[in-house]
Amino acid sequence: MRIGAAALCAATLLGMPAIAPAVTIDTDGRLVIAADDGTFAARISGRVHADANFYGSDVVDHESGAFIRRARIGVSGYVRNWDYAITFDNATESADLKDAYLARELGPGRLVIGQFKQFQGFEELTSSNEITFIERSHVSNAMTARAIGVGYHGMLGRIGYAVSGYNLREASDGGTRATDDGIGFVGRLHTAPIMRDGRALHLGVSYAHERSSDTGAGIRLRPAGRSDEGRFTLFDIPGERADVGRLNLEVAGIVGPFAAQAEWLTGSADGDNAPSDDFSAAYAQVSYALGGGTPRRYDPLAGRMRNPRSGSGLGAFELALRWQHAERDDVPGAELQTVDAGVNYYVNDNVRFMLNYTAADNDSNGDAPDLVSLRAQLSF
């Protein structure tokens, strides 16, 4: 519904002077307010992810329960020649600032300044509203997600590129941490050599290098779900500055209702005085869309997947299977294997219900938990 046009029609029917509205409000499954002269627009967005986890614990006692995984509200749009986005997540004890940036077209690409997702990882750059499983992969969780920095991205023909320099301190840290938390840079290239007739092939590569603060650097992965117990240490350089490098390879494809994607991450963490701590992670997943609507779609500009569309009627279903592996190369027996199976039901383009089963095997501590997880999701 476009209220500006409705007001114009009403004025005409009532015999009133037809004065062009200064603002148009679009409520077609979203809320967008735009100035008719093109100088300002604001889109209100939000998402609620309500989850429940039911663990079958093994060596480690994992706590089951229900919780709000995400409760975000945000606004994005443009003011004259500058785009902007501000998003808060209210699912934690205090509001957590997620996106806070301004951007504009500059030359052949787009300049971004502020806090935003750094340009690494096919799944990591996919919105949490559109990932196939309830939780992201071990590959994604080994990367830096959002950080304060300056980035530039664009397309040259069929090749997408992105570069960014950033501080390892997030804006949500406020004044509780010093600003010298380390720096990093990342570069990514991606292309789609095939994209026609319901088919797409994506190839991508990225490299990130980070220099941590003197408190060290490390990643501890959750084997299954959101349990903080029995985490798997992927690498750890405590109590000193560390250099961490990560190389990531991406491949994804769509053939009609089938979609598949895989990523392989390899890296090394080197302390000023500590020996090198090498690590790797990988996953591969497939999904199949059935029912009404359209299957998963590929976004060539961002180099990522989009959700199936529900269509009319009873909506759409999606079946999915994923294998994951993570390894700390220099520590014998430090391996983590995880298998996920899922069913997604798209009621409409704003509501999704998810059911996942996860089985994990953490060789580093002998724990092998399994998990049934549920999600009710609304986004606009």
Short mmCIF file of C-alpha atoms in Angstrom, two decimals, residues 98-347:
data_model
loop_
_atom_site.label_atom_id
_atom_site.label_comp_id
_atom_site.label_asym_id
_atom_site.label_seq_id
_atom_site.Cartn_x
_atom_site.Cartn_y
_atom_site.Cartn_z
CA LYS A 98 25.07 -4.71 15.23
CA ASP A 99 25.20 -2.54 12.12
CA ALA A 100 26.06 1.15 12.31
CA TYR A 101 27.49 2.49 9.07
CA LEU A 102 27.18 5.04 6.29
CA ALA A 103 27.95 4.27 2.66
CA ARG A 104 27.84 5.75 -0.82
CA GLU A 105 28.70 4.96 -4.40
CA LEU A 106 32.25 6.01 -5.19
CA GLY A 107 33.81 5.30 -8.57
CA PRO A 108 32.99 1.79 -9.78
CA GLY A 109 32.18 0.52 -6.27
CA ARG A 110 30.71 1.40 -2.90
CA LEU A 111 32.47 2.89 0.13
CA VAL A 112 31.36 1.73 3.61
CA ILE A 113 32.40 3.39 6.91
CA GLY A 114 31.42 2.23 10.40
CA GLN A 115 30.54 -1.14 11.90
CA PHE A 116 29.53 -3.75 9.34
CA LYS A 117 30.08 -7.39 8.43
CA GLN A 118 33.61 -7.98 7.22
CA PHE A 119 34.00 -9.49 3.75
CA GLN A 120 34.82 -13.12 4.46
CA GLY A 121 32.72 -16.26 4.17
CA PHE A 122 29.85 -17.25 1.88
CA GLU A 123 27.62 -18.28 4.78
CA GLU A 124 28.89 -15.57 7.13
CA LEU A 125 27.80 -12.88 4.66
CA THR A 126 24.34 -14.46 4.39
CA SER A 127 21.74 -12.94 6.73
CA SER A 128 20.71 -15.02 9.74
CA ASN A 129 17.18 -14.77 8.29
CA GLU A 130 18.35 -16.76 5.27
CA ILE A 131 20.90 -19.32 6.48
CA THR A 132 19.77 -22.92 5.91
CA PHE A 133 20.35 -24.18 9.47
CA ILE A 134 19.55 -22.67 12.84
CA GLU A 135 23.24 -22.21 13.71
CA ARG A 136 26.03 -21.17 11.39
CA SER A 137 28.84 -23.55 10.50
CA HIS A 138 32.15 -23.96 12.34
CA VAL A 139 33.79 -22.20 9.39
CA SER A 140 31.66 -19.08 9.93
CA ASN A 141 32.23 -19.13 13.68
CA ALA A 142 35.99 -19.09 13.14
CA MET A 143 35.79 -15.72 11.36
CA THR A 144 35.49 -12.12 12.49
CA ALA A 145 31.88 -11.09 11.87
CA ARG A 146 31.21 -7.39 12.49
CA ALA A 147 33.91 -4.85 13.22
CA ILE A 148 34.50 -1.10 12.96
CA GLY A 149 36.34 -0.23 9.76
CA VAL A 150 36.40 1.14 6.24
CA GLY A 151 35.48 -1.07 3.29
CA TYR A 152 35.05 -0.89 -0.45
CA HIS A 153 33.24 -3.39 -2.68
CA GLY A 154 31.79 -3.66 -6.17
CA MET A 155 31.58 -5.63 -9.42
CA LEU A 156 33.85 -5.72 -12.46
CA GLY A 157 31.85 -7.64 -15.02
CA ARG A 158 31.06 -10.98 -13.40
CA ILE A 159 33.77 -10.65 -10.74
CA GLY A 160 32.83 -9.26 -7.37
CA TYR A 161 35.50 -7.75 -5.13
CA ALA A 162 35.65 -6.42 -1.56
CA VAL A 163 38.40 -5.10 0.71
CA SER A 164 38.29 -3.77 4.26
CA GLY A 165 40.52 -2.59 7.07
CA TYR A 166 39.10 -2.80 10.58
CA ASN A 167 39.62 -2.60 14.33
CA LEU A 168 38.97 -5.77 16.34
CA ARG A 169 36.90 -3.78 18.84
CA GLU A 170 33.12 -3.76 18.31
CA ALA A 171 31.04 -0.63 18.85
CA SER A 172 28.90 -2.44 21.43
CA ASP A 173 31.93 -2.63 23.73
CA GLY A 174 31.37 1.07 24.48
CA GLY A 175 33.92 2.46 26.90
CA THR A 176 34.57 -0.82 28.67
CA ARG A 177 37.61 -1.75 26.59
CA ALA A 178 40.61 0.10 25.27
CA THR A 179 40.58 0.97 21.59
CA ASP A 180 43.89 -0.81 20.99
CA ASP A 181 42.32 -4.24 20.50
CA GLY A 182 44.16 -5.00 17.31
CA ILE A 183 43.61 -4.41 13.62
CA GLY A 184 42.84 -6.53 10.60
CA PHE A 185 42.28 -6.48 6.88
CA VAL A 186 40.36 -8.75 4.53
CA GLY A 187 39.98 -9.15 0.79
CA ARG A 188 37.45 -11.25 -1.13
CA LEU A 189 36.84 -12.17 -4.77
CA HIS A 190 33.83 -14.06 -6.10
CA THR A 191 32.30 -14.90 -9.45
CA ALA A 192 29.38 -16.76 -10.98
CA PRO A 193 30.54 -18.39 -14.24
CA ILE A 194 27.10 -20.02 -14.60
CA MET A 195 23.88 -18.14 -13.87
CA ARG A 196 20.92 -18.91 -16.13
CA ASP A 197 17.72 -20.96 -16.40
CA GLY A 198 17.43 -21.72 -12.69
CA ARG A 199 21.09 -22.68 -12.43
CA ALA A 200 24.00 -20.92 -10.76
CA LEU A 201 27.59 -21.73 -9.86
CA HIS A 202 29.46 -19.58 -7.34
CA LEU A 203 33.21 -19.57 -6.72
CA GLY A 204 34.91 -17.41 -4.12
CA VAL A 205 38.12 -16.88 -2.20
CA SER A 206 39.05 -14.57 0.66
CA TYR A 207 41.99 -13.91 2.94
CA ALA A 208 42.02 -12.11 6.29
CA HIS A 209 44.97 -11.15 8.49
CA GLU A 210 44.62 -9.82 12.02
CA ARG A 211 47.08 -8.49 14.59
CA SER A 212 45.54 -8.91 18.05
CA SER A 213 45.99 -6.88 21.21
CA ASP A 214 48.37 -8.05 23.94
CA THR A 215 45.55 -10.06 25.54
CA GLY A 216 45.98 -12.72 22.85
CA ALA A 217 43.68 -14.41 20.34
CA GLY A 218 41.69 -17.62 20.18
CA ILE A 219 38.53 -19.34 18.94
CA ARG A 220 36.45 -21.82 20.96
CA LEU A 221 33.71 -23.47 18.89
CA ARG A 222 30.38 -24.75 20.22
CA PRO A 223 30.06 -28.40 19.07
CA ALA A 224 26.24 -28.22 18.92
CA GLY A 225 23.73 -25.43 19.41
CA ARG A 226 24.35 -22.59 21.86
CA SER A 227 25.73 -24.54 24.83
CA ASP A 228 28.86 -22.95 26.30
CA GLU A 229 29.90 -26.22 27.95
CA GLY A 230 32.55 -28.46 26.39
CA ARG A 231 33.70 -26.05 23.72
CA PHE A 232 36.31 -27.08 21.15
CA THR A 233 39.48 -24.94 21.03
CA LEU A 234 40.38 -24.27 17.41
CA PHE A 235 43.44 -22.16 18.28
CA ASP A 236 44.69 -20.25 21.32
CA ILE A 237 47.48 -17.70 21.77
CA PRO A 238 46.96 -16.33 25.31
CA GLY A 239 48.49 -13.28 26.96
CA GLU A 240 50.43 -11.79 24.04
CA ARG A 241 49.99 -10.19 20.67
CA ALA A 242 49.21 -12.66 17.91
CA ASP A 243 49.07 -12.65 14.13
CA VAL A 244 46.15 -14.69 12.76
CA GLY A 245 45.76 -15.46 9.06
CA ARG A 246 42.71 -17.15 7.50
CA LEU A 247 42.30 -18.34 3.91
CA ASN A 248 38.79 -19.36 2.90
CA LEU A 249 37.56 -21.06 -0.29
CA GLU A 250 33.88 -21.06 -1.32
CA VAL A 251 31.83 -23.04 -3.81
CA ALA A 252 28.06 -23.08 -4.15
CA GLY A 253 25.49 -24.03 -6.75
CA ILE A 254 21.80 -24.14 -7.59
CA VAL A 255 20.09 -26.53 -10.01
CA GLY A 256 16.34 -26.04 -9.87
CA PRO A 257 15.12 -27.07 -6.39
CA PHE A 258 18.58 -28.35 -5.35
CA ALA A 259 21.12 -26.09 -3.65
CA ALA A 260 24.57 -26.94 -2.35
CA GLN A 261 27.45 -25.04 -0.79
CA ALA A 262 30.81 -25.80 0.80
CA GLU A 263 33.65 -23.85 2.38
CA TRP A 264 37.15 -24.76 3.47
CA LEU A 265 39.09 -22.59 5.91
CA THR A 266 42.73 -22.93 6.80
CA GLY A 267 44.76 -20.65 9.01
CA SER A 268 47.55 -20.09 11.44
CA ALA A 269 47.95 -18.11 14.67
CA ASP A 270 51.46 -16.96 15.63
CA GLY A 271 52.34 -15.28 18.91
CA ASP A 272 55.32 -13.06 19.53
CA ASN A 273 56.78 -15.78 21.75
CA ALA A 274 54.43 -18.74 21.23
CA PRO A 275 54.80 -21.37 18.51
CA SER A 276 52.51 -21.42 15.51
CA ASP A 277 49.01 -22.81 16.13
CA ASP A 278 47.63 -24.10 12.81
CA PHE A 279 43.95 -24.89 12.29
CA SER A 280 41.37 -25.78 9.66
CA ALA A 281 37.60 -26.15 9.28
CA ALA A 282 35.24 -27.22 6.53
CA TYR A 283 31.60 -27.95 5.81
CA ALA A 284 29.45 -29.16 2.93
CA GLN A 285 25.68 -28.98 2.75
CA VAL A 286 22.82 -29.75 0.38
CA SER A 287 19.17 -28.71 0.42
CA TYR A 288 16.05 -29.43 -1.58
CA ALA A 289 13.03 -27.09 -1.86
CA LEU A 290 9.57 -28.53 -2.38
CA GLY A 291 6.01 -27.25 -2.39
CA GLY A 292 4.87 -23.96 -3.83
CA GLY A 293 6.91 -20.86 -4.50
CA THR A 294 10.44 -20.69 -5.85
CA PRO A 295 13.61 -22.47 -4.61
CA ARG A 296 16.74 -20.83 -3.21
CA ARG A 297 18.12 -17.98 -5.30
CA TYR A 298 21.65 -16.70 -5.84
CA ASP A 299 22.54 -13.03 -5.31
CA PRO A 300 25.45 -12.29 -7.69
CA LEU A 301 26.16 -8.80 -6.32
CA ALA A 302 26.73 -9.94 -2.74
CA GLY A 303 27.85 -13.48 -3.64
CA ARG A 304 25.42 -15.28 -1.30
CA MET A 305 22.21 -17.35 -1.16
CA ARG A 306 18.65 -16.10 -0.66
CA ASN A 307 15.75 -17.97 0.91
CA PRO A 308 13.13 -19.88 -1.09
CA ARG A 309 9.96 -17.89 -1.72
CA SER A 310 6.81 -19.31 -0.17
CA GLY A 311 4.43 -18.52 -3.01
CA SER A 312 0.71 -18.84 -2.36
CA GLY A 313 -1.25 -21.61 -0.69
CA LEU A 314 0.38 -23.74 2.01
CA GLY A 315 3.86 -22.26 1.66
CA ALA A 316 7.11 -24.09 0.92
CA PHE A 317 9.29 -26.72 2.60
CA GLU A 318 13.05 -27.28 2.51
CA LEU A 319 15.05 -30.37 3.48
CA ALA A 320 18.73 -29.94 4.33
CA LEU A 321 21.80 -31.97 5.38
CA ARG A 322 25.23 -30.68 6.49
CA TRP A 323 28.59 -32.24 7.41
CA GLN A 324 31.20 -30.25 9.37
CA HIS A 325 34.77 -30.78 10.50
CA ALA A 326 37.23 -28.68 12.51
CA GLU A 327 40.80 -29.54 13.49
CA ARG A 328 43.63 -28.04 15.52
CA ASP A 329 46.48 -29.34 13.41
CA ASP A 330 49.31 -29.34 15.95
CA VAL A 331 47.38 -30.96 18.82
CA PRO A 332 46.90 -34.75 18.54
CA GLY A 333 43.26 -35.77 18.77
CA ALA A 334 41.93 -32.21 18.54
CA GLU A 335 39.16 -32.82 16.01
CA LEU A 336 35.46 -31.96 15.93
CA GLN A 337 32.92 -33.66 13.67
CA THR A 338 29.31 -32.48 13.39
CA VAL A 339 26.36 -33.61 11.27
CA ASP A 340 23.15 -31.56 10.97
CA ALA A 341 19.80 -32.44 9.39
CA GLY A 342 16.99 -29.94 9.04
CA VAL A 343 13.47 -29.21 7.84
CA ASN A 344 12.37 -25.63 7.15
CA TYR A 345 8.78 -24.51 6.60
CA TYR A 346 8.21 -21.13 4.92
CA VAL A 347 4.68 -20.06 5.87
#
